[in-house]
Amino acid sequence: MKIIKRSDIVIISSNLTDDTPTYNKDNTYKKDDVIQNNHVRYKSLLDNNQESLDKEAYWENLGATNDYAAFDFFLNTQSQKEEKIEIVLSAKENNALYLANLWGERIKVEVIEIKSARVLEDKEWLLFGEEITDWREYFFGDWQERRRKDVYFERSTLGRDAAYRITLFASNDTAKIGHIVCSKARELGISLYKNSLSAIDFSKIETDEQGNTSLTKGNYKKTNSFDVAIPNNQLDFCVNAFIELRGEPCVFVITQAYKSLINYAILKKWEVLLEKRNMAIASLELEGLV
């Protein structure tokens, strides 16, 4: 298993924009005016509003601005751009990159030298249609409904003077990125075959007094329960790492063999069983973030 903790990202260049007016404390705002301050958008709830943004009775927090939505805490907020998104970014330790809640045709990741922009390595993924194997599948299959929403990438080249150039293509459509994590991938034990995955559904079912039922489709969280083998000489290191992960969102790579076993989540529960002579078994429970 590998974990990738969130770290501070340096945005070198980006074609993402946001035209929301900047908040001015000397201005007076009317109801439904939308402004932004420090990459966060707010909507005025009253007319003749001169109050500060920290007063919830006067301002509604609308979340991150479009140019920052891919870098906030949440997966379901998306940065958007017609046709193509192109971002060049780096981080202090950056051998791994995770891109979530994607919408587009294909996405390309290039590792480049910061000074020269020389491409060191690159990889490209189709976000839909990658499972088409023949013409029957193309014309009669349901491949258009099977979209890839997440991409995980580890670079093989060494060196700190490197950045990622991310290009998301969406011809005649809007390209969208929900979340970006760039940091160092760290090994924490060996994932065992025993594993279960599920999802917490936030959809609402409401029934009125006459028995009429309505359904509102909501978001969901992925959950995983699995075991990890830990050699005895790494036991203290892994236990300390589990403790430090409390309340901290991370990308958990249980295995790269299946997309569903990569989860941006928190470590909800863990337990280490000292039942083997040469290794311990850690049982982990993850709760994905929306």
Coordinates of C-alpha atoms in Angstrom, one line a residue:
M1 CA 0.0 0.0 0.0
K2 CA 1.1 3.5 -0.7
I3 CA -0.2 6.8 0.7
I4 CA 0.2 10.3 -0.8
K5 CA -0.4 13.2 1.7
R6 CA -1.6 16.5 0.5
S7 CA 1.1 19.1 0.2
D8 CA 1.4 22.7 -0.8
I9 CA 1.2 23.0 -4.6
V10 CA 3.1 25.7 -6.6
I11 CA 1.1 26.7 -9.7
I12 CA 3.6 27.7 -12.3
S13 CA 1.1 28.5 -15.0
S14 CA -2.6 27.9 -15.6
N15 CA -5.3 28.8 -18.2
L16 CA -8.0 28.6 -15.6
T17 CA -9.7 31.9 -14.9
D18 CA -12.5 33.4 -12.8
D19 CA -14.2 36.7 -13.5
T20 CA -16.0 37.1 -10.1
P21 CA -15.5 40.7 -8.8
T22 CA -13.1 41.1 -5.9
Y23 CA -14.6 42.0 -2.5
N24 CA -14.1 45.6 -1.4
K25 CA -14.9 46.4 2.2
D26 CA -15.8 50.0 1.3
N27 CA -18.5 48.9 -1.2
T28 CA -22.2 48.4 -0.4
Y29 CA -23.6 45.2 -1.9
K30 CA -27.2 44.3 -2.8
K31 CA -28.9 41.0 -2.4
D32 CA -27.6 38.2 -4.6
D33 CA -24.4 40.0 -5.5
V34 CA -21.5 37.6 -5.8
I35 CA -17.9 38.5 -5.0
Q36 CA -14.7 36.7 -4.3
N37 CA -12.0 37.0 -1.7
N38 CA -8.8 34.9 -1.3
H39 CA -10.1 32.4 -3.9
V40 CA -13.5 31.9 -2.2
R41 CA -16.8 33.2 -3.6
Y42 CA -19.6 34.7 -1.5
K43 CA -23.2 35.7 -2.2
S44 CA -24.8 38.6 -0.4
L45 CA -28.0 37.6 1.4
L46 CA -29.3 41.1 2.0
D47 CA -29.5 44.5 0.4
N48 CA -27.4 47.4 1.6
N49 CA -24.8 44.9 2.8
Q50 CA -21.6 46.5 4.2
E51 CA -20.8 43.7 6.7
S52 CA -17.6 41.7 6.8
L53 CA -17.4 38.3 5.0
D54 CA -17.1 36.3 8.3
K55 CA -20.8 37.1 9.2
E56 CA -22.8 34.2 8.0
A57 CA -26.1 36.0 8.4
Y58 CA -25.1 38.4 5.7
W59 CA -23.0 36.2 3.3
E60 CA -23.3 32.7 1.9
N61 CA -20.1 30.9 1.2
L62 CA -20.3 29.5 -2.4
G63 CA -17.0 27.7 -2.3
A64 CA -13.8 28.1 -4.3
T65 CA -13.4 30.3 -7.3
N66 CA -13.1 28.5 -10.7
D67 CA -9.3 29.0 -10.9
Y68 CA -8.9 27.4 -7.4
A69 CA -11.6 24.7 -7.2
A70 CA -9.2 22.0 -8.3
F71 CA -6.9 22.8 -5.4
D72 CA -9.4 23.1 -2.5
F73 CA -10.3 20.4 0.0
F74 CA -13.3 19.0 -1.8
L75 CA -13.7 16.5 -4.7
N76 CA -17.1 17.6 -5.9
T77 CA -16.0 21.2 -6.7
Q78 CA -14.6 21.4 -10.2
S79 CA -12.4 23.9 -12.1
Q80 CA -13.8 24.3 -15.6
K81 CA -12.6 25.5 -19.0
E82 CA -14.1 25.2 -22.5
E83 CA -12.2 22.7 -24.7
K84 CA -9.0 22.4 -22.7
I85 CA -7.4 22.8 -19.3
E86 CA -3.6 23.2 -19.1
I87 CA -1.8 23.5 -15.8
V88 CA 1.9 23.4 -14.9
L89 CA 2.5 22.8 -11.2
S90 CA 5.1 21.4 -8.8
A91 CA 5.5 20.6 -5.1
K92 CA 8.4 20.1 -2.7
E93 CA 8.2 16.3 -3.0
N94 CA 6.4 15.4 -6.1
N95 CA 7.0 11.8 -7.4
A96 CA 3.2 11.1 -7.4
L97 CA 0.2 12.9 -8.9
Y98 CA -3.5 12.2 -8.3
L99 CA -6.3 13.8 -10.4
A100 CA -9.9 13.3 -9.4
N101 CA -13.4 14.0 -10.6
L102 CA -12.4 14.5 -14.2
W103 CA -14.5 15.2 -17.2
G104 CA -13.2 15.2 -20.7
E105 CA -12.1 13.0 -23.6
R106 CA -8.5 12.4 -22.6
I107 CA -5.8 13.7 -20.2
K108 CA -2.1 13.9 -20.7
V109 CA 0.5 14.3 -17.9
E110 CA 4.1 15.3 -18.8
V111 CA 7.0 15.5 -16.4
I112 CA 9.1 18.5 -17.5
E113 CA 12.3 20.3 -16.3
I114 CA 11.3 23.6 -14.8
K115 CA 14.1 25.6 -16.3
S116 CA 14.2 24.2 -19.8
A117 CA 10.6 22.8 -20.1
R118 CA 12.2 19.7 -21.6
V119 CA 9.8 16.7 -21.4
L120 CA 11.3 13.9 -19.2
E121 CA 8.4 11.5 -19.5
D122 CA 4.7 11.5 -20.3
K123 CA 1.6 9.4 -20.2
E124 CA -1.9 9.8 -21.6
W125 CA -5.2 8.3 -20.6
L126 CA -8.6 8.0 -22.4
L127 CA -11.3 9.1 -20.0
F128 CA -14.0 7.2 -21.9
G129 CA -13.9 4.6 -24.6
E130 CA -10.7 2.9 -23.4
E131 CA -12.5 -0.4 -23.1
I132 CA -13.6 -0.6 -26.7
T133 CA -12.2 -3.8 -28.2
D134 CA -14.1 -4.2 -31.5
W135 CA -16.7 -2.5 -33.7
R136 CA -19.6 -4.3 -32.0
E137 CA -18.7 -2.7 -28.7
Y138 CA -18.4 0.7 -30.4
F139 CA -21.8 0.6 -32.1
F140 CA -23.8 -1.4 -29.6
G141 CA -21.9 -1.3 -26.3
D142 CA -22.5 1.1 -23.3
W143 CA -18.9 2.4 -23.4
Q144 CA -20.1 6.0 -23.4
E145 CA -21.5 5.5 -19.8
R146 CA -18.2 4.0 -18.5
R147 CA -16.1 7.1 -17.9
R148 CA -12.8 7.2 -16.1
K149 CA -12.9 9.9 -13.4
D150 CA -9.6 9.5 -11.6
V151 CA -5.9 9.2 -12.7
Y152 CA -3.0 8.2 -10.6
F153 CA 0.6 8.7 -11.9
E154 CA 4.1 8.0 -10.4
R155 CA 7.0 9.4 -12.3
S156 CA 10.1 7.2 -12.8
T157 CA 12.6 10.1 -13.4
L158 CA 14.6 11.4 -10.5
G159 CA 15.5 15.0 -9.6
R160 CA 13.8 17.8 -7.8
D161 CA 13.9 20.3 -10.6
A162 CA 10.7 18.9 -12.2
A163 CA 7.2 19.9 -12.7
Y164 CA 4.0 18.4 -14.1
R165 CA 2.2 19.7 -17.1
I166 CA -1.4 18.5 -17.0
T167 CA -3.5 18.9 -20.2
L168 CA -7.2 17.8 -20.1
F169 CA -8.9 17.8 -23.6
A170 CA -12.6 18.1 -24.1
S171 CA -13.4 18.9 -27.8
N172 CA -16.8 20.7 -28.2
D173 CA -17.3 20.3 -24.4
T174 CA -16.2 21.7 -21.1
A175 CA -13.1 20.2 -19.5
K176 CA -13.4 19.8 -15.7
I177 CA -11.0 18.8 -12.9
G178 CA -12.2 18.3 -9.4
H179 CA -9.1 17.8 -7.3
I180 CA -5.3 17.6 -7.6
V181 CA -2.9 16.0 -5.1
C182 CA 0.9 16.3 -5.8
S183 CA 3.3 14.9 -3.3
K184 CA 5.5 11.9 -2.4
A185 CA 4.2 8.3 -2.5
R186 CA 5.2 6.5 0.7
E187 CA 5.1 2.7 1.2
L188 CA 3.1 1.5 4.3
G189 CA 3.1 -2.3 4.3
I190 CA 2.0 -4.8 1.7
S191 CA -1.7 -4.9 0.7
L192 CA -3.2 -8.4 1.1
Y193 CA -5.8 -9.9 -1.1
K194 CA -8.6 -9.7 1.5
N195 CA -10.5 -6.5 0.7
S196 CA -14.0 -5.0 0.6
L197 CA -15.3 -1.9 -0.9
S198 CA -18.6 0.0 -0.7
A199 CA -20.1 3.5 -0.9
I200 CA -22.1 5.7 1.4
D201 CA -25.0 7.2 -0.5
F202 CA -26.2 10.7 0.4
S203 CA -29.3 10.5 -1.8
K204 CA -32.6 11.4 -0.1
I205 CA -35.9 9.5 -0.1
E206 CA -38.9 11.5 1.1
T207 CA -42.5 10.4 1.5
D208 CA -45.3 12.8 2.2
E209 CA -48.5 12.1 4.2
Q210 CA -50.3 10.8 1.0
G211 CA -47.5 8.3 0.4
N212 CA -46.0 10.1 -2.6
T213 CA -42.3 9.4 -2.7
S214 CA -39.6 11.5 -4.2
L215 CA -35.9 10.7 -4.7
T216 CA -33.1 13.3 -4.7
K217 CA -29.9 11.9 -6.1
G218 CA -26.9 12.9 -3.8
N219 CA -23.2 12.5 -3.6
Y220 CA -21.4 9.4 -2.4
K221 CA -18.3 8.4 -0.5
K222 CA -16.2 5.3 -1.3
T223 CA -15.3 3.1 1.6
N224 CA -12.6 0.4 1.8
S225 CA -11.8 -2.2 4.4
F226 CA -8.6 -4.2 3.9
D227 CA -5.6 -5.8 5.5
V228 CA -1.9 -4.8 5.2
A229 CA 1.1 -7.0 6.1
I230 CA 3.8 -5.2 8.0
P231 CA 7.3 -6.7 8.5
N232 CA 8.3 -6.6 12.2
N233 CA 11.2 -4.2 11.5
Q234 CA 8.7 -1.7 10.1
L235 CA 6.0 -2.1 12.8
D236 CA 6.9 1.0 14.8
F237 CA 7.2 3.2 11.7
C238 CA 3.8 2.1 10.3
V239 CA 2.0 2.5 13.7
N240 CA 3.4 6.0 14.1
A241 CA 2.3 6.8 10.5
F242 CA -1.2 5.5 11.2
I243 CA -1.4 7.8 14.3
E244 CA -0.2 10.8 12.3
L245 CA -2.8 10.2 9.6
R246 CA -5.7 10.9 12.0
G247 CA -8.1 13.4 10.4
E248 CA -5.8 14.0 7.5
P249 CA -7.0 13.4 3.9
C250 CA -4.7 11.3 1.8
V251 CA -4.7 9.3 -1.4
F252 CA -4.6 5.6 -0.4
V253 CA -3.3 3.4 -3.2
I254 CA -4.3 -0.1 -2.1
T255 CA -3.2 -1.5 -5.4
Q256 CA -2.9 0.1 -8.9
A257 CA -4.5 -3.0 -10.5
Y258 CA -8.0 -1.6 -10.0
K259 CA -9.1 2.1 -10.1
S260 CA -11.7 1.4 -7.4
L261 CA -8.9 0.5 -5.0
I262 CA -7.4 4.0 -5.1
N263 CA -9.3 6.3 -2.7
Y264 CA -8.9 9.9 -1.6
A265 CA -10.0 9.4 2.0
I266 CA -9.3 9.5 5.7
L267 CA -8.1 6.6 7.8
K268 CA -11.3 6.1 9.9
K269 CA -10.2 3.1 11.9
W270 CA -7.1 0.8 12.2
E271 CA -6.0 -2.1 14.3
V272 CA -2.7 -4.0 14.3
L273 CA -2.8 -7.8 15.1
L274 CA 0.5 -9.3 16.3
E275 CA -0.4 -12.8 15.1
K276 CA 2.5 -13.8 12.8
R277 CA 6.1 -14.6 13.8
N278 CA 7.8 -12.3 11.2
M279 CA 5.1 -9.8 10.5
A280 CA 2.0 -8.0 11.8
I281 CA -1.4 -7.7 10.1
A282 CA -3.0 -4.2 10.1
S283 CA -6.8 -4.0 9.5
L284 CA -7.7 -0.6 8.0
E285 CA -11.0 1.2 7.2
L286 CA -11.1 4.1 4.9
E287 CA -13.9 6.6 4.4
G288 CA -13.7 8.6 1.1
L289 CA -14.2 12.3 0.9
V290 CA -16.9 13.9 -1.2

